[in-house]
GROMACS .gro file of C-alpha atoms in nm:
model
  326
    1PHE     CA    1   7.610  -5.395   0.014
    2ALA     CA    2   7.734  -5.708  -0.160
    3GLU     CA    3   8.035  -5.532  -0.299
    4GLU     CA    4   8.048  -5.249  -0.061
    5HIS     CA    5   8.379  -5.175   0.109
    6ALA     CA    6   8.270  -4.874   0.329
    7ILE     CA    7   8.145  -5.103   0.618
    8LEU     CA    8   8.361  -4.961   0.889
    9GLY     CA    9   8.086  -4.723   1.033
   10PRO     CA   10   8.059  -4.349   1.075
   11TRP     CA   11   8.321  -4.309   1.352
   12SER     CA   12   8.608  -4.488   1.171
   13TRP     CA   13   8.795  -4.158   1.062
   14LYS     CA   14   9.119  -4.318   0.988
   15GLY     CA   15   8.984  -4.646   0.867
   16LYS     CA   16   9.093  -4.753   0.489
   17TRP     CA   17   8.772  -4.866   0.331
   18GLU     CA   18   8.964  -4.988   0.026
   19GLU     CA   19   9.127  -5.260   0.243
   20SER     CA   20   8.808  -5.395   0.391
   21ILE     CA   21   8.676  -5.725   0.290
   22SER     CA   22   8.331  -5.700   0.127
   23LEU     CA   23   8.071  -5.955   0.162
   24LYS     CA   24   8.109  -6.073  -0.199
   25ASP     CA   25   8.496  -6.110  -0.128
   26GLY     CA   26   8.426  -6.314   0.178
   27ILE     CA   27   8.171  -6.553  -0.010
   28ILE     CA   28   8.440  -6.581  -0.297
   29ASN     CA   29   8.698  -6.680  -0.033
   30LYS     CA   30   8.483  -6.964   0.077
   31MET     CA   31   8.365  -7.110  -0.252
   32GLY     CA   32   8.543  -6.959  -0.536
   33ALA     CA   33   8.442  -6.692  -0.793
   34ASP     CA   34   8.299  -6.939  -1.049
   35HIS     CA   35   7.981  -6.997  -0.817
   36VAL     CA   36   7.919  -6.641  -0.713
   37VAL     CA   37   7.708  -6.402  -0.929
   38VAL     CA   38   7.636  -6.051  -0.799
   39ALA     CA   39   7.368  -5.797  -0.902
   40LYS     CA   40   7.331  -5.443  -0.747
   41GLY     CA   41   6.945  -5.460  -0.744
   42THR     CA   42   6.907  -5.098  -0.620
   43GLY     CA   43   7.096  -4.834  -0.452
   44ILE     CA   44   7.082  -4.745  -0.074
   45GLU     CA   45   6.860  -4.446  -0.133
   46ASN     CA   46   6.778  -4.483  -0.491
   47GLY     CA   47   6.757  -4.732  -0.783
   48ASN     CA   48   6.602  -4.795  -1.106
   49ASP     CA   49   6.396  -5.061  -1.274
   50LEU     CA   50   6.681  -5.191  -1.490
   51GLU     CA   51   6.893  -5.274  -1.186
   52MET     CA   52   6.598  -5.439  -1.008
   53GLU     CA   53   6.513  -5.661  -1.313
   54GLU     CA   54   6.876  -5.773  -1.345
   55ALA     CA   55   6.882  -5.853  -0.963
   56ILE     CA   56   6.560  -6.075  -1.016
   57ARG     CA   57   6.702  -6.221  -1.339
   58VAL     CA   58   7.029  -6.335  -1.136
   59ALA     CA   59   6.831  -6.452  -0.828
   60LYS     CA   60   6.611  -6.667  -1.075
   61SER     CA   61   6.931  -6.855  -1.194
   62ALA     CA   62   7.074  -6.894  -0.840
   63ASP     CA   63   7.054  -7.208  -0.599
   64ALA     CA   64   7.057  -6.972  -0.311
   65VAL     CA   65   7.026  -6.594  -0.259
   66ILE     CA   66   7.204  -6.352  -0.004
   67LEU     CA   67   7.041  -6.020   0.004
   68ALA     CA   68   7.278  -5.751   0.137
   69ILE     CA   69   7.084  -5.453   0.237
   70GLY     CA   70   7.083  -5.164   0.500
   71GLU     CA   71   7.187  -4.803   0.564
   72HIS     CA   72   7.471  -4.585   0.440
   73PHE     CA   73   7.717  -4.519   0.712
   74ASN     CA   74   7.640  -4.140   0.694
   75MET     CA   75   7.296  -4.221   0.798
   76SER     CA   76   7.430  -4.298   1.142
   77GLY     CA   77   7.644  -4.133   1.411
   78GLU     CA   78   7.652  -3.758   1.485
   79GLY     CA   79   7.414  -3.564   1.263
   80GLY     CA   80   7.259  -3.877   1.136
   81SER     CA   81   6.925  -3.888   1.292
   82ARG     CA   82   6.632  -4.020   1.084
   83ALA     CA   83   6.269  -3.976   1.148
   84PHE     CA   84   6.170  -4.302   0.965
   85ILE     CA   85   6.397  -4.583   1.036
   86THR     CA   86   6.281  -4.830   0.779
   87ILE     CA   87   6.515  -4.973   0.534
   88PRO     CA   88   6.593  -4.680   0.306
   89GLY     CA   89   6.519  -4.646  -0.064
   90ARG     CA   90   6.381  -4.928  -0.285
   91GLN     CA   91   6.549  -5.194  -0.087
   92GLU     CA   92   6.221  -5.343   0.069
   93GLU     CA   93   6.074  -5.363  -0.276
   94LEU     CA   94   6.383  -5.561  -0.386
   95VAL     CA   95   6.346  -5.799  -0.084
   96ASN     CA   96   5.998  -5.859  -0.159
   97LYS     CA   97   6.043  -5.934  -0.517
   98ILE     CA   98   6.334  -6.174  -0.452
   99LEU     CA   99   6.135  -6.351  -0.161
  100ASP     CA  100   5.854  -6.403  -0.395
  101LEU     CA  101   6.077  -6.628  -0.611
  102ARG     CA  102   6.075  -6.882  -0.319
  103LYS     CA  103   6.450  -6.945  -0.332
  104PRO     CA  104   6.647  -7.026  -0.015
  105THR     CA  105   6.732  -6.665   0.100
  106ALA     CA  106   6.933  -6.517   0.375
  107VAL     CA  107   6.932  -6.141   0.443
  108VAL     CA  108   7.252  -5.960   0.576
  109LEU     CA  109   7.168  -5.632   0.735
  110PHE     CA  110   7.420  -5.352   0.751
  111ASN     CA  111   7.322  -5.066   0.981
  112GLY     CA  112   7.424  -4.837   1.260
  113ARG     CA  113   7.094  -4.847   1.454
  114PRO     CA  114   6.789  -5.072   1.518
  115LEU     CA  115   6.579  -5.045   1.232
  116GLU     CA  116   6.196  -5.111   1.176
  117ILE     CA  117   6.226  -5.447   1.007
  118ARG     CA  118   5.866  -5.591   1.099
  119GLU     CA  119   5.785  -5.694   0.748
  120LEU     CA  120   6.124  -5.820   0.685
  121TYR     CA  121   6.138  -6.026   1.007
  122ASN     CA  122   5.808  -6.179   0.926
  123HIS     CA  123   5.891  -6.293   0.585
  124ALA     CA  124   6.274  -6.342   0.546
  125PRO     CA  125   6.379  -6.704   0.620
  126ALA     CA  126   6.689  -6.582   0.796
  127ILE     CA  127   6.836  -6.247   0.895
  128LEU     CA  128   7.204  -6.180   0.998
  129GLU     CA  129   7.250  -5.869   1.186
  130ALA     CA  130   7.612  -5.739   1.059
  131TRP     CA  131   7.602  -5.377   1.184
  132TYR     CA  132   7.912  -5.206   1.032
  133PRO     CA  133   8.137  -5.506   1.078
  134GLY     CA  134   8.472  -5.362   1.006
  135THR     CA  135   8.781  -5.445   0.805
  136GLU     CA  136   8.723  -5.834   0.830
  137GLY     CA  137   8.355  -5.812   0.791
  138GLY     CA  138   8.315  -6.008   0.459
  139ASN     CA  139   8.515  -6.310   0.589
  140ALA     CA  140   8.342  -6.296   0.927
  141LEU     CA  141   7.995  -6.294   0.766
  142ALA     CA  142   8.085  -6.564   0.539
  143ASP     CA  143   8.208  -6.793   0.821
  144ILE     CA  144   7.868  -6.751   0.988
  145ILE     CA  145   7.666  -6.788   0.650
  146PHE     CA  146   7.850  -7.110   0.567
  147GLY     CA  147   7.815  -7.263   0.914
  148ASP     CA  148   8.201  -7.259   0.980
  149ILE     CA  149   8.112  -7.041   1.293
  150ASN     CA  150   7.800  -7.085   1.510
  151PRO     CA  151   7.677  -6.725   1.598
  152THR     CA  152   7.653  -6.651   1.964
  153GLY     CA  153   7.582  -6.267   1.963
  154LYS     CA  154   7.283  -6.104   2.162
  155LEU     CA  155   7.129  -5.768   2.098
  156THR     CA  156   7.245  -5.495   2.317
  157ILE     CA  157   6.953  -5.281   2.225
  158SER     CA  158   6.601  -5.350   2.144
  159PHE     CA  159   6.450  -5.340   1.781
  160PRO     CA  160   6.112  -5.156   1.810
  161TYR     CA  161   5.788  -5.294   1.646
  162THR     CA  162   5.745  -4.959   1.483
  163VAL     CA  163   5.904  -4.612   1.531
  164GLY     CA  164   5.623  -4.492   1.743
  165GLN     CA  165   5.737  -4.706   2.036
  166ILE     CA  166   6.053  -4.511   2.063
  167PRO     CA  167   6.200  -4.480   2.326
  168ILE     CA  168   6.178  -4.848   2.406
  169TYR     CA  169   6.428  -5.028   2.638
  170TYR     CA  170   6.418  -5.331   2.850
  171ASN     CA  171   6.501  -5.155   3.186
  172ALA     CA  172   6.217  -4.906   3.175
  173PHE     CA  173   6.021  -4.793   3.482
  174ASN     CA  174   5.681  -4.946   3.554
  175THR     CA  175   5.374  -4.752   3.475
  176GLY     CA  176   5.075  -4.681   3.717
  177ARG     CA  177   4.860  -4.934   3.516
  178PRO     CA  178   5.086  -5.185   3.363
  179ASN     CA  179   4.974  -5.413   3.079
  180TRP     CA  180   5.171  -5.741   3.104
  181THR     CA  181   5.006  -5.925   2.844
  182ASP     CA  182   4.999  -5.689   2.539
  183ASN     CA  183   4.615  -5.676   2.554
  184ILE     CA  184   4.514  -5.393   2.340
  185HIS     CA  185   4.161  -5.427   2.443
  186ASP     CA  186   4.233  -5.358   2.815
  187ARG     CA  187   4.119  -4.999   2.776
  188PHE     CA  188   4.257  -4.871   3.131
  189SER     CA  189   4.598  -4.985   3.120
  190THR     CA  190   4.913  -4.872   2.952
  191HIS     CA  191   4.907  -4.973   2.593
  192PHE     CA  192   4.884  -4.886   2.222
  193ILE     CA  193   4.551  -4.939   2.071
  194ASP     CA  194   4.710  -5.052   1.728
  195ILE     CA  195   5.049  -5.241   1.822
  196PRO     CA  196   5.180  -5.439   2.115
  197ASN     CA  197   5.373  -5.276   2.400
  198SER     CA  198   5.671  -5.517   2.341
  199PRO     CA  199   5.946  -5.456   2.099
  200LEU     CA  200   5.999  -5.665   1.772
  201LEU     CA  201   6.312  -5.797   1.913
  202PRO     CA  202   6.406  -5.746   2.282
  203PHE     CA  203   6.731  -5.646   2.447
  204GLY     CA  204   6.961  -5.982   2.488
  205TYR     CA  205   6.775  -6.167   2.185
  206GLY     CA  206   6.988  -6.359   1.951
  207LEU     CA  207   6.973  -6.694   1.763
  208SER     CA  208   7.233  -6.954   1.660
  209TYR     CA  209   7.226  -7.280   1.468
  210SER     CA  210   7.176  -7.457   1.800
  211LYS     CA  211   6.849  -7.505   1.998
  212PHE     CA  212   6.845  -7.459   2.372
  213TYR     CA  213   6.584  -7.583   2.622
  214TYR     CA  214   6.574  -7.403   2.966
  215SER     CA  215   6.453  -7.608   3.270
  216TYR     CA  216   6.278  -7.424   3.542
  217ILE     CA  217   6.454  -7.167   3.762
  218ASN     CA  218   6.572  -7.292   4.110
  219ILE     CA  219   6.687  -7.091   4.409
  220ASP     CA  220   6.866  -7.238   4.705
  221ASN     CA  221   6.748  -6.989   4.962
  222LYS     CA  222   6.469  -6.725   4.945
  223ILE     CA  223   6.621  -6.514   5.228
  224LEU     CA  224   6.938  -6.301   5.156
  225THR     CA  225   7.126  -6.145   5.439
  226HIS     CA  226   7.367  -5.843   5.391
  227ASP     CA  227   7.672  -6.065   5.447
  228GLY     CA  228   7.526  -6.374   5.278
  229ILE     CA  229   7.471  -6.524   4.929
  230ILE     CA  230   7.200  -6.700   4.745
  231THR     CA  231   7.232  -6.895   4.426
  232VAL     CA  232   6.979  -6.918   4.142
  233SER     CA  233   7.016  -7.175   3.857
  234VAL     CA  234   6.864  -7.330   3.555
  235LYS     CA  235   6.964  -7.640   3.349
  236ILE     CA  236   7.015  -7.587   2.979
  237LYS     CA  237   6.997  -7.865   2.719
  238ASN     CA  238   7.117  -7.851   2.372
  239THR     CA  239   6.835  -8.000   2.170
  240SER     CA  240   6.997  -7.964   1.827
  241ASN     CA  241   7.274  -8.162   1.663
  242VAL     CA  242   7.504  -7.868   1.655
  243VAL     CA  243   7.757  -7.770   1.920
  244GLY     CA  244   7.650  -7.408   2.028
  245THR     CA  245   7.735  -7.143   2.279
  246GLU     CA  246   7.451  -6.980   2.464
  247ILE     CA  247   7.454  -6.649   2.668
  248VAL     CA  248   7.252  -6.711   2.972
  249GLN     CA  249   7.131  -6.375   3.131
  250LEU     CA  250   7.043  -6.291   3.491
  251TYR     CA  251   6.802  -6.009   3.560
  252ILE     CA  252   6.675  -5.866   3.876
  253ARG     CA  253   6.377  -5.650   3.990
  254ASP     CA  254   6.347  -5.441   4.302
  255LEU     CA  255   5.974  -5.466   4.400
  256THR     CA  256   5.984  -5.239   4.722
  257GLY     CA  257   6.252  -4.980   4.660
  258SER     CA  258   6.191  -4.625   4.813
  259VAL     CA  259   6.237  -4.474   4.457
  260VAL     CA  260   6.112  -4.606   4.129
  261ARG     CA  261   6.315  -4.889   4.000
  262PRO     CA  262   6.331  -5.057   3.658
  263VAL     CA  263   6.112  -5.357   3.577
  264LYS     CA  264   6.427  -5.550   3.527
  265GLU     CA  265   6.793  -5.492   3.515
  266LEU     CA  266   7.070  -5.707   3.379
  267LYS     CA  267   7.285  -5.821   3.668
  268GLY     CA  268   7.498  -6.096   3.507
  269PHE     CA  269   7.546  -6.336   3.224
  270LYS     CA  270   7.747  -6.643   3.142
  271ARG     CA  271   7.871  -6.792   2.814
  272VAL     CA  272   7.822  -7.180   2.813
  273THR     CA  273   7.927  -7.415   2.533
  274ILE     CA  274   7.694  -7.722   2.508
  275THR     CA  275   7.736  -8.025   2.286
  276PRO     CA  276   7.442  -8.187   2.121
  277SER     CA  277   7.203  -8.355   2.377
  278GLU     CA  278   7.416  -8.247   2.660
  279GLU     CA  279   7.269  -8.060   2.966
  280GLN     CA  280   7.454  -7.816   3.179
  281GLU     CA  281   7.359  -7.643   3.509
  282VAL     CA  282   7.428  -7.255   3.504
  283LEU     CA  283   7.446  -7.102   3.845
  284PHE     CA  284   7.458  -6.735   3.942
  285VAL     CA  285   7.542  -6.605   4.277
  286ILE     CA  286   7.334  -6.301   4.407
  287THR     CA  287   7.498  -6.077   4.685
  288GLU     CA  288   7.378  -5.769   4.859
  289ASP     CA  289   7.586  -5.539   4.664
  290MET     CA  290   7.414  -5.636   4.339
  291LEU     CA  291   7.086  -5.481   4.479
  292ARG     CA  292   7.224  -5.138   4.550
  293PHE     CA  293   7.094  -4.829   4.403
  294TYR     CA  294   7.101  -4.436   4.442
  295ASN     CA  295   6.823  -4.329   4.673
  296SER     CA  296   6.639  -3.994   4.696
  297ARG     CA  297   6.942  -3.868   4.905
  298MET     CA  298   7.192  -3.992   4.624
  299GLU     CA  299   7.319  -4.260   4.872
  300TYR     CA  300   7.423  -4.588   4.699
  301ILE     CA  301   7.270  -4.838   4.928
  302SER     CA  302   7.051  -5.154   4.923
  303GLU     CA  303   6.716  -5.166   5.100
  304LYS     CA  304   6.541  -5.448   5.279
  305GLY     CA  305   6.259  -5.604   5.085
  306LYS     CA  306   6.139  -5.814   4.817
  307PHE     CA  307   6.309  -5.896   4.478
  308VAL     CA  308   6.266  -6.097   4.180
  309ALA     CA  309   6.549  -6.294   4.011
  310MET     CA  310   6.485  -6.386   3.644
  311ILE     CA  311   6.696  -6.612   3.410
  312GLY     CA  312   6.664  -6.665   3.030
  313PRO     CA  313   6.812  -6.639   2.688
  314ASN     CA  314   6.700  -6.267   2.658
  315SER     CA  315   6.511  -5.986   2.838
  316LYS     CA  316   6.173  -6.113   2.748
  317GLU     CA  317   6.172  -6.498   2.779
  318LEU     CA  318   6.241  -6.520   3.148
  319GLN     CA  319   6.157  -6.752   3.436
  320SER     CA  320   6.138  -6.584   3.777
  321VAL     CA  321   6.153  -6.642   4.154
  322GLU     CA  322   6.118  -6.412   4.440
  323PHE     CA  323   6.359  -6.365   4.727
  324GLU     CA  324   6.386  -6.110   5.008
  325LEU     CA  325   6.676  -5.916   5.150
  326ILE     CA  326   6.662  -5.870   5.536
   0.00000   0.00000   0.00000
């Protein structure tokens, strides 16, 4: 994908691929052509040993390596289902051989769906999810790679640990015997015997060049009336030396609904920009209308009972507190 211009995705029928900025173009725009060497390495679905050997030779001579890999756009969209959602062709073989060189390496992933990337995630020093980034994709990716832009994006869909987990999503219903700890030895609970229940990367997940520390969640009142409000909050500190923007997420769970309710639902988020060593308090206001759902009679209502409010950087790393609607 280093020189690929078809990065608009499968639904851009009138997009002009020839006008898009490739990753190679974006990198050259940052540091000049004299400092950039490109090797194909392998095709998306095929490749040969000579291309692989050339890529390894080029990587050996480089100070740093950017691996641009992923899916052809025809593998996504209508009529683009795949039974095996690993990185196609010989690309993973190429990745492993390059990583064996122990060079500073970053992977840029072009794809139209969450992929099974467990081995890549465990071994690559850095992964930048590009999806199909559009006409200015190469310039945007170069801005992030060179640190001119500090990424803030969060995943809007979970990445599975393996394809056998699918469908997997954060707002699933509870089971009759939940397994909260991913304990594969707890025989009589809902679990796999060979993989964890949790996805590889949960909904809402995303890293940046900054590091954020979340204090414990606080609630100003544990009783909510139909015409009242309660406020939940956390303090977030930037513990790095880089200014960063964090997307703080609020989830709520209905513990006592008259019909089955999801284990959590995203109810709000806030973007906060925090300077190094600065601490900010982030507040969410919860009102009765945020607790409504369609009951068995298809009435959109809220019901009295217990709820859990959760705040965190993604749908897995959450702190929680209970409250009650009366």
